[in-house]
Amino acid sequence: MTSGKNGLLPPSFVSNLQNVLKNRKIEKPPEAEEQKHQEEEEAKIEAPAEEKTCIEDLERNEDLRPIVLVTNEDGIEAPGLKCLVEALVNGGRFNVHVCAPESDKSGSGHCLSVRQTLVASSVGIKGATAYEVSGTPADCVSLGLSGALFPWKKPSMVISGINKGSDCGYHIIYSGAVAGAREALMSGVPSIAISLNWKKDESSDSDFKEAVEVCLPLIYAAVQDTEKDLFPKGCLLKVDIPTHPSANKGAARRLNLRRKNVEVESVGEAGKQETQNAAVKKYFRVEFSEHELGEMDDDLDYGALQQGFVTITPLGLTCNAELDAHTSVASWITTAIDQDAPTSL
């Protein structure tokens, strides 16, 4: 239908048509789309070949970096663990994961929270995947290696520390830090337990940073040799760092000294025993003594540590008696068996 002069379309129709064409998405032929795509690709600024290779290498390294699991006994907020994790992350060599107690578990030994529900809560630690656990160091390592918390079951190494206080002598029995490393060893994972010989009124949190600098070369070498299957098998390494780490006299392997220095102090009493059945409560505090007990032999860990050496002690899973004990027991058994059986008890 036409209207107006010269057969022109009505103005209202033309206006509507223009609006429709303006708002309509006009499809372009495939050739035009292909040409446009080619132009856009050519317009892109490509990264230099060397830079692209570097980026690809970094991505591959991130995927292939050895996994290191860190735990401790002092709790996830402890400065020793924070300094260690920060250094491992900044070094860029490892894929760092943390699974540590939510609170201080010093002296917990190799205690496991059997028949208890463990709670693992994610924690923000820059550059690392971290969880705090409502359990002991042994719980944390057991959980970390179970495959239930992390997407892997066997890291390259477990590092327990840095612990506040040395783990010389009988301290290895009480130490949650050593227990965390021992739990890893029981699962077939190489491990290191690291402790700083902390002294009251003398040490400070900044000493942990120095302690990290001292032990990093050992950690690097241990993980590297683990990857090459050269790390010692059947044992964990217990590393004790002297009170003044930067002034250490070097590293030396030392035997573990059998010395006990636990003090029990009475701190109060409640109730009066007026009758035989009356309840009385007594309160005590157990502490590790800083007094020098036992031998100070240079061949033993405690003596060397006090002299300023970094002591490295291999520890196994079994606590075999010393050779002289084997001899005396064998003699006693022979004598006991040879004796006539008693006629009556």
Coordinates of C-alpha atoms in Angstrom, one line a residue:
M1 CA 0.0 0.0 0.0
T2 CA 1.3 3.4 -0.9
S3 CA 0.4 6.9 0.2
G4 CA 1.5 10.5 -0.6
K5 CA 3.3 11.8 -3.6
N6 CA 5.6 9.6 -5.8
G7 CA 4.3 6.4 -4.2
L8 CA 6.3 7.0 -1.0
L9 CA 5.6 4.8 2.1
P10 CA 3.7 6.5 4.9
P11 CA 6.0 8.3 7.3
S12 CA 4.8 6.4 10.3
F13 CA 5.6 3.0 8.6
V14 CA 9.1 4.3 7.7
S15 CA 9.7 5.4 11.2
N16 CA 8.7 2.1 12.7
L17 CA 10.8 0.2 10.1
Q18 CA 13.8 2.3 11.0
N19 CA 13.4 1.5 14.7
V20 CA 13.0 -2.2 14.0
L21 CA 16.1 -2.3 11.8
K22 CA 18.1 -0.2 14.4
N23 CA 17.3 -2.6 17.2
R24 CA 17.5 -5.8 15.2
K25 CA 20.6 -7.9 15.5
I26 CA 21.7 -8.4 11.9
E27 CA 23.5 -11.6 11.3
K28 CA 26.6 -11.4 9.3
P29 CA 27.6 -14.0 6.8
P30 CA 30.2 -16.6 8.0
E31 CA 32.9 -15.1 5.8
A32 CA 32.5 -11.7 7.5
E33 CA 32.5 -13.3 11.0
E34 CA 35.7 -15.3 10.1
Q35 CA 37.4 -12.2 8.9
K36 CA 36.4 -10.3 12.0
H37 CA 37.8 -13.0 14.2
Q38 CA 41.0 -13.1 12.3
E39 CA 41.4 -9.3 12.7
E40 CA 40.8 -9.6 16.4
E41 CA 43.4 -12.3 16.8
E42 CA 45.9 -10.3 14.9
A43 CA 45.2 -7.2 17.0
K44 CA 46.0 -9.1 20.2
I45 CA 49.4 -8.4 21.7
E46 CA 51.1 -11.7 22.0
A47 CA 53.6 -12.2 24.8
P48 CA 57.2 -12.9 23.8
A49 CA 58.0 -16.5 23.3
E50 CA 60.5 -16.5 26.3
E51 CA 57.8 -15.0 28.6
K52 CA 55.2 -17.6 27.4
T53 CA 57.7 -20.4 28.1
C54 CA 58.5 -19.0 31.5
I55 CA 54.8 -18.9 32.4
E56 CA 54.3 -22.4 31.3
D57 CA 57.3 -23.6 33.3
L58 CA 55.9 -21.9 36.4
E59 CA 52.6 -23.6 36.0
R60 CA 54.3 -26.9 35.5
N61 CA 56.6 -26.3 38.6
E62 CA 53.5 -25.4 40.7
D63 CA 52.0 -28.8 39.8
L64 CA 55.2 -30.7 40.3
R65 CA 56.5 -29.1 43.4
P66 CA 57.1 -31.5 46.3
I67 CA 54.4 -31.4 48.9
V68 CA 55.4 -30.6 52.4
L69 CA 53.1 -31.1 55.4
V70 CA 53.8 -28.9 58.5
T71 CA 52.5 -29.6 62.0
N72 CA 53.7 -28.7 65.5
E73 CA 52.8 -29.1 69.2
D74 CA 52.5 -25.5 70.2
G75 CA 49.4 -24.8 68.2
I76 CA 48.7 -23.3 64.8
E77 CA 49.1 -19.7 66.1
A78 CA 52.6 -20.4 67.5
P79 CA 55.4 -18.1 66.2
G80 CA 57.6 -21.1 65.4
L81 CA 55.2 -22.6 63.0
K82 CA 54.3 -19.3 61.4
C83 CA 57.9 -18.4 60.8
L84 CA 58.6 -21.8 59.3
V85 CA 55.6 -21.8 57.0
E86 CA 56.3 -18.3 55.8
A87 CA 59.8 -19.2 54.9
L88 CA 58.8 -22.4 53.1
V89 CA 56.1 -20.5 51.1
N90 CA 58.4 -17.6 50.2
G91 CA 61.1 -20.0 49.1
G92 CA 58.7 -21.2 46.3
R93 CA 60.1 -24.7 46.2
F94 CA 57.3 -26.6 47.9
N95 CA 53.6 -26.9 47.8
V96 CA 53.0 -26.2 51.5
H97 CA 50.1 -27.7 53.6
V98 CA 49.5 -27.2 57.3
C99 CA 47.6 -29.4 59.7
A100 CA 48.3 -28.4 63.3
P101 CA 46.5 -28.4 66.7
E102 CA 44.1 -25.5 67.3
S103 CA 45.7 -25.0 70.8
D104 CA 48.9 -25.8 72.6
K105 CA 49.5 -29.5 73.0
S106 CA 52.9 -29.5 74.5
G107 CA 53.8 -32.6 76.4
S108 CA 51.0 -34.6 74.7
G109 CA 53.4 -37.3 73.5
H110 CA 52.0 -39.7 71.0
C111 CA 48.5 -39.4 72.2
L112 CA 45.7 -40.2 69.7
S113 CA 42.1 -39.0 70.2
V114 CA 40.6 -42.4 69.9
R115 CA 36.7 -42.6 69.8
Q116 CA 36.5 -38.8 69.7
T117 CA 35.3 -36.6 66.9
L118 CA 38.0 -34.4 65.4
V119 CA 37.1 -31.0 64.0
A120 CA 39.3 -29.6 61.2
S121 CA 38.7 -25.9 60.4
S122 CA 40.3 -24.1 57.5
V123 CA 42.7 -21.3 58.4
G124 CA 44.0 -18.5 56.2
I125 CA 47.7 -18.7 55.8
K126 CA 49.1 -16.9 52.8
G127 CA 50.5 -19.3 50.2
A128 CA 49.5 -22.5 52.1
T129 CA 46.5 -24.7 52.5
A130 CA 46.0 -24.9 56.3
Y131 CA 43.7 -26.5 58.8
E132 CA 43.6 -26.4 62.6
V133 CA 42.5 -29.6 64.3
S134 CA 40.9 -30.2 67.7
G135 CA 43.5 -32.9 68.4
T136 CA 47.1 -33.7 69.1
P137 CA 50.1 -33.5 66.7
A138 CA 49.8 -37.2 66.1
D139 CA 46.1 -36.7 65.3
C140 CA 47.0 -33.9 62.8
V141 CA 49.5 -36.0 60.9
S142 CA 47.3 -39.1 60.9
L143 CA 44.5 -37.0 59.5
G144 CA 46.7 -35.2 57.1
L145 CA 48.0 -38.4 55.6
S146 CA 44.6 -40.1 55.5
G147 CA 43.5 -38.7 52.2
A148 CA 40.3 -37.4 53.9
L149 CA 41.5 -33.8 54.4
F150 CA 43.9 -33.2 51.6
P151 CA 43.7 -34.6 48.0
W152 CA 46.9 -36.6 48.5
K153 CA 48.0 -39.3 50.9
K154 CA 51.8 -39.1 50.8
P155 CA 53.7 -35.8 50.8
S156 CA 57.4 -35.7 50.2
M157 CA 58.1 -34.8 53.8
V158 CA 56.4 -34.0 57.1
I159 CA 58.0 -31.2 59.2
S160 CA 57.0 -30.8 62.8
G161 CA 58.0 -27.5 64.4
I162 CA 59.5 -25.2 65.1
N163 CA 58.9 -26.3 68.7
K164 CA 59.4 -23.9 71.7
G165 CA 61.8 -25.8 73.9
S166 CA 64.4 -28.5 73.2
D167 CA 63.6 -32.2 72.8
C168 CA 66.7 -33.7 74.3
G169 CA 66.8 -36.9 76.3
Y170 CA 63.6 -38.1 77.8
H171 CA 61.8 -35.2 76.2
I172 CA 61.3 -37.3 73.1
I173 CA 58.8 -39.4 75.1
Y174 CA 56.7 -36.4 76.1
S175 CA 57.2 -34.3 73.0
G176 CA 54.2 -33.8 70.7
A177 CA 56.5 -32.4 68.1
V178 CA 58.5 -35.6 67.9
A179 CA 55.3 -37.6 68.0
G180 CA 54.1 -35.8 64.9
A181 CA 57.2 -36.7 63.0
R182 CA 57.1 -40.3 64.4
E183 CA 53.5 -40.7 63.2
A184 CA 54.7 -39.7 59.7
L185 CA 57.5 -42.3 59.9
M186 CA 55.0 -44.9 60.9
S187 CA 53.1 -44.1 57.6
G188 CA 56.3 -44.4 55.6
V189 CA 56.7 -40.7 55.1
P190 CA 60.2 -39.0 55.8
S191 CA 60.0 -36.5 58.6
I192 CA 61.9 -34.0 60.7
A193 CA 61.1 -32.6 64.1
I194 CA 62.7 -29.2 64.8
S195 CA 63.0 -27.5 68.2
L196 CA 64.5 -24.3 69.5
N197 CA 66.3 -24.4 72.9
W198 CA 64.0 -21.7 74.3
K199 CA 65.2 -20.1 77.6
K200 CA 62.9 -18.0 79.7
D201 CA 63.9 -14.3 80.1
E202 CA 66.5 -14.9 77.4
S203 CA 64.8 -16.0 74.2
S204 CA 62.3 -14.0 72.1
D205 CA 60.0 -14.7 69.1
S206 CA 62.5 -13.2 66.7
D207 CA 64.8 -16.2 67.5
F208 CA 62.4 -18.4 65.5
K209 CA 63.2 -16.4 62.4
E210 CA 66.9 -17.1 62.9
A211 CA 66.2 -20.7 63.7
V212 CA 64.4 -21.0 60.3
E213 CA 67.4 -19.6 58.5
V214 CA 69.6 -22.2 60.2
C215 CA 67.4 -25.2 59.4
L216 CA 66.2 -24.3 55.9
P217 CA 69.4 -25.7 54.1
L218 CA 68.8 -29.0 55.9
I219 CA 65.1 -29.0 54.9
Y220 CA 66.0 -28.3 51.3
A221 CA 68.6 -31.0 51.2
A222 CA 66.3 -33.5 52.9
V223 CA 63.4 -33.0 50.5
Q224 CA 65.8 -33.1 47.5
D225 CA 67.3 -36.4 48.7
T226 CA 63.8 -37.7 49.4
E227 CA 62.9 -37.1 45.8
K228 CA 66.0 -38.9 44.7
D229 CA 65.4 -41.8 47.2
L230 CA 68.6 -40.9 49.1
F231 CA 67.1 -39.8 52.4
P232 CA 67.9 -42.2 55.3
K233 CA 65.2 -44.8 55.7
G234 CA 63.7 -46.2 58.9
C235 CA 64.3 -43.1 61.0
L236 CA 63.2 -39.5 61.6
L237 CA 65.6 -36.6 62.2
K238 CA 65.3 -34.7 65.5
V239 CA 66.9 -31.3 65.1
D240 CA 67.6 -29.1 68.1
I241 CA 68.7 -25.5 67.5
P242 CA 70.7 -23.7 70.2
T243 CA 69.3 -20.7 72.1
H244 CA 71.1 -18.2 69.9
P245 CA 70.6 -19.7 66.5
S246 CA 72.7 -17.2 64.4
A247 CA 75.7 -17.9 66.7
N248 CA 75.6 -21.6 66.3
K249 CA 78.9 -23.5 66.0
G250 CA 77.7 -25.8 63.2
A251 CA 75.7 -29.0 63.0
A252 CA 76.7 -32.4 64.5
R253 CA 75.0 -35.7 64.8
R254 CA 74.6 -36.6 68.4
L255 CA 73.2 -39.5 70.5
N256 CA 70.1 -39.0 72.5
L257 CA 70.8 -38.5 76.2
R258 CA 68.7 -40.4 78.7
R259 CA 67.9 -37.6 81.2
K260 CA 64.7 -36.8 83.0
N261 CA 64.0 -33.3 84.2
V262 CA 60.3 -33.0 84.9
E263 CA 59.3 -31.1 88.1
V264 CA 56.0 -31.5 90.0
E265 CA 55.0 -28.4 92.0
S266 CA 52.2 -28.2 94.5
V267 CA 50.1 -25.1 93.8
G268 CA 47.2 -25.4 96.3
E269 CA 44.8 -27.5 98.3
A270 CA 41.0 -27.3 98.8
G271 CA 38.9 -28.9 101.5
K272 CA 39.7 -30.2 105.0
Q273 CA 39.9 -33.8 105.9
E274 CA 37.7 -33.5 109.0
T275 CA 36.4 -37.0 108.6
Q276 CA 37.7 -40.2 107.0
N277 CA 35.5 -39.9 104.0
A278 CA 35.9 -36.1 103.5
A279 CA 37.1 -35.2 100.0
V280 CA 40.3 -33.2 99.7
K281 CA 41.6 -31.8 96.4
K282 CA 45.2 -31.1 95.8
Y283 CA 46.5 -29.1 92.9
F284 CA 49.8 -29.6 91.1
R285 CA 51.6 -28.2 88.1
V286 CA 54.0 -30.3 85.9
E287 CA 56.8 -28.4 84.2
F288 CA 59.9 -29.2 82.3
S289 CA 62.9 -28.1 84.4
E290 CA 65.7 -26.0 82.9
H291 CA 68.2 -27.2 85.4
E292 CA 71.1 -29.1 84.0
L293 CA 70.5 -32.7 85.0
G294 CA 72.5 -35.6 83.8
E295 CA 75.7 -35.8 81.8
M296 CA 77.2 -33.1 79.7
D297 CA 79.1 -35.4 77.4
D298 CA 80.0 -33.8 74.0
D299 CA 78.8 -36.9 72.3
L300 CA 75.2 -36.4 73.7
D301 CA 72.6 -34.1 72.3
Y302 CA 72.1 -32.0 75.5
G303 CA 75.7 -31.2 76.1
A304 CA 76.4 -30.3 72.4
L305 CA 73.2 -28.1 72.3
Q306 CA 74.3 -26.2 75.4
Q307 CA 77.7 -25.5 73.8
G308 CA 75.9 -23.9 70.8
F309 CA 75.8 -26.7 68.3
V310 CA 72.8 -27.7 66.1
T311 CA 72.2 -31.3 67.1
I312 CA 70.8 -33.8 64.6
T313 CA 69.7 -37.1 66.1
P314 CA 68.2 -40.0 64.2
L315 CA 65.3 -41.6 66.0
G316 CA 63.6 -44.9 65.1
L317 CA 60.2 -46.3 65.8
T318 CA 61.4 -48.9 68.3
C319 CA 63.0 -48.2 71.6
N320 CA 65.6 -50.9 71.8
A321 CA 67.5 -51.3 75.0
E322 CA 71.2 -50.5 75.0
L323 CA 73.8 -53.2 74.4
D324 CA 74.7 -53.5 78.1
A325 CA 71.1 -54.0 79.0
H326 CA 70.8 -56.8 76.5
T327 CA 73.8 -58.5 78.1
S328 CA 72.5 -58.1 81.7
V329 CA 69.1 -59.3 80.7
A330 CA 70.5 -62.4 78.9
S331 CA 72.5 -63.2 82.0
W332 CA 69.5 -62.8 84.3
I333 CA 67.3 -64.9 82.2
T334 CA 69.9 -67.7 82.1
T335 CA 70.2 -67.6 85.9
A336 CA 66.5 -67.4 86.5
I337 CA 65.8 -70.5 84.2
D338 CA 68.6 -72.5 85.8
Q339 CA 67.2 -72.0 89.3
D340 CA 65.1 -74.8 90.8
A341 CA 61.4 -74.1 90.6
P342 CA 60.0 -73.1 94.0
T343 CA 58.0 -75.8 95.8
S344 CA 55.4 -73.3 97.0
L345 CA 54.4 -69.7 96.5

